[in-house]
Amino acid sequence: MNQMGQIVSVIAIVGCLVLAFRNAGVRSLGAGKALRMAAIWAAIIIGLVLLIQVSGFRIEP
């Protein structure tokens, strides 16, 4: 993946996390639990991206 693609991916991930945290259910969890949940989701997403990159999976148009 080129550098521009990585930048766009990071922005998309941050945007998704911001939208998720605007949910009233997440706000009621408290800051500590919300940050923990964000870290878990970020680890899952980063892990999947790394797995896809290591496996060499590519979608060709």
PDB file of C-alpha atoms in Angstrom:
ATOM      1  CA  MET A   1       0.000   0.000   0.000  1.00  0.00           C
ATOM      2  CA  ASN A   2       1.386   3.391  -0.859  1.00  0.00           C
ATOM      3  CA  GLN A   3       1.798   6.193   1.662  1.00  0.00           C
ATOM      4  CA  MET A   4      -1.322   8.081   0.561  1.00  0.00           C
ATOM      5  CA  GLY A   5      -3.408   4.927   0.952  1.00  0.00           C
ATOM      6  CA  GLN A   6      -2.104   4.424   4.483  1.00  0.00           C
ATOM      7  CA  ILE A   7      -2.913   8.022   5.409  1.00  0.00           C
ATOM      8  CA  VAL A   8      -6.448   7.636   4.086  1.00  0.00           C
ATOM      9  CA  SER A   9      -6.844   4.368   6.015  1.00  0.00           C
ATOM     10  CA  VAL A  10      -5.734   5.957   9.282  1.00  0.00           C
ATOM     11  CA  ILE A  11      -8.139   8.874   8.761  1.00  0.00           C
ATOM     12  CA  ALA A  12     -10.969   6.436   8.032  1.00  0.00           C
ATOM     13  CA  ILE A  13     -10.247   4.412  11.183  1.00  0.00           C
ATOM     14  CA  VAL A  14     -10.167   7.551  13.330  1.00  0.00           C
ATOM     15  CA  GLY A  15     -13.413   8.732  11.743  1.00  0.00           C
ATOM     16  CA  CYS A  16     -15.114   5.424  12.494  1.00  0.00           C
ATOM     17  CA  LEU A  17     -13.981   5.560  16.116  1.00  0.00           C
ATOM     18  CA  VAL A  18     -15.235   9.147  16.462  1.00  0.00           C
ATOM     19  CA  LEU A  19     -18.649   8.152  15.087  1.00  0.00           C
ATOM     20  CA  ALA A  20     -18.819   5.157  17.412  1.00  0.00           C
ATOM     21  CA  PHE A  21     -17.987   7.271  20.471  1.00  0.00           C
ATOM     22  CA  ARG A  22     -20.705   9.776  19.664  1.00  0.00           C
ATOM     23  CA  ASN A  23     -23.192   7.022  20.503  1.00  0.00           C
ATOM     24  CA  ALA A  24     -25.035   7.670  23.789  1.00  0.00           C
ATOM     25  CA  GLY A  25     -24.452   4.082  24.938  1.00  0.00           C
ATOM     26  CA  VAL A  26     -20.700   4.510  24.728  1.00  0.00           C
ATOM     27  CA  ARG A  27     -20.832   7.835  26.555  1.00  0.00           C
ATOM     28  CA  SER A  28     -22.499   6.167  29.528  1.00  0.00           C
ATOM     29  CA  LEU A  29     -19.590   3.708  29.912  1.00  0.00           C
ATOM     30  CA  GLY A  30     -17.185   6.268  31.284  1.00  0.00           C
ATOM     31  CA  ALA A  31     -13.858   7.454  29.930  1.00  0.00           C
ATOM     32  CA  GLY A  32     -11.752   4.500  31.100  1.00  0.00           C
ATOM     33  CA  LYS A  33     -13.955   1.800  29.620  1.00  0.00           C
ATOM     34  CA  ALA A  34     -14.483   3.786  26.428  1.00  0.00           C
ATOM     35  CA  LEU A  35     -10.716   4.209  25.904  1.00  0.00           C
ATOM     36  CA  ARG A  36     -10.181   0.512  26.615  1.00  0.00           C
ATOM     37  CA  MET A  37     -12.821  -0.407  24.046  1.00  0.00           C
ATOM     38  CA  ALA A  38     -11.250   1.969  21.496  1.00  0.00           C
ATOM     39  CA  ALA A  39      -7.841   0.380  22.064  1.00  0.00           C
ATOM     40  CA  ILE A  40      -9.291  -3.097  21.575  1.00  0.00           C
ATOM     41  CA  TRP A  41     -11.010  -2.095  18.330  1.00  0.00           C
ATOM     42  CA  ALA A  42      -7.884  -0.337  17.066  1.00  0.00           C
ATOM     43  CA  ALA A  43      -5.841  -3.484  17.816  1.00  0.00           C
ATOM     44  CA  ILE A  44      -8.367  -5.659  15.958  1.00  0.00           C
ATOM     45  CA  ILE A  45      -8.366  -3.375  12.909  1.00  0.00           C
ATOM     46  CA  ILE A  46      -4.574  -3.024  12.836  1.00  0.00           C
ATOM     47  CA  GLY A  47      -4.181  -6.786  13.281  1.00  0.00           C
ATOM     48  CA  LEU A  48      -6.482  -7.495  10.343  1.00  0.00           C
ATOM     49  CA  VAL A  49      -4.672  -4.981   8.142  1.00  0.00           C
ATOM     50  CA  LEU A  50      -1.312  -6.540   9.010  1.00  0.00           C
ATOM     51  CA  LEU A  51      -2.673 -10.044   8.375  1.00  0.00           C
ATOM     52  CA  ILE A  52      -3.942  -8.992   4.946  1.00  0.00           C
ATOM     53  CA  GLN A  53      -0.625  -7.326   4.091  1.00  0.00           C
ATOM     54  CA  VAL A  54       1.444 -10.321   5.228  1.00  0.00           C
ATOM     55  CA  SER A  55      -0.754 -12.800   3.361  1.00  0.00           C
ATOM     56  CA  GLY A  56      -0.326 -10.827   0.130  1.00  0.00           C
ATOM     57  CA  PHE A  57      -4.088 -10.688  -0.501  1.00  0.00           C
ATOM     58  CA  ARG A  58      -4.838  -8.113  -3.184  1.00  0.00           C
ATOM     59  CA  ILE A  59      -8.074  -7.065  -4.860  1.00  0.00           C
ATOM     60  CA  GLU A  60      -7.374  -6.191  -8.480  1.00  0.00           C
ATOM     61  CA  PRO A  61      -9.862  -3.977 -10.376  1.00  0.00           C
TER      62      PRO A  61
END
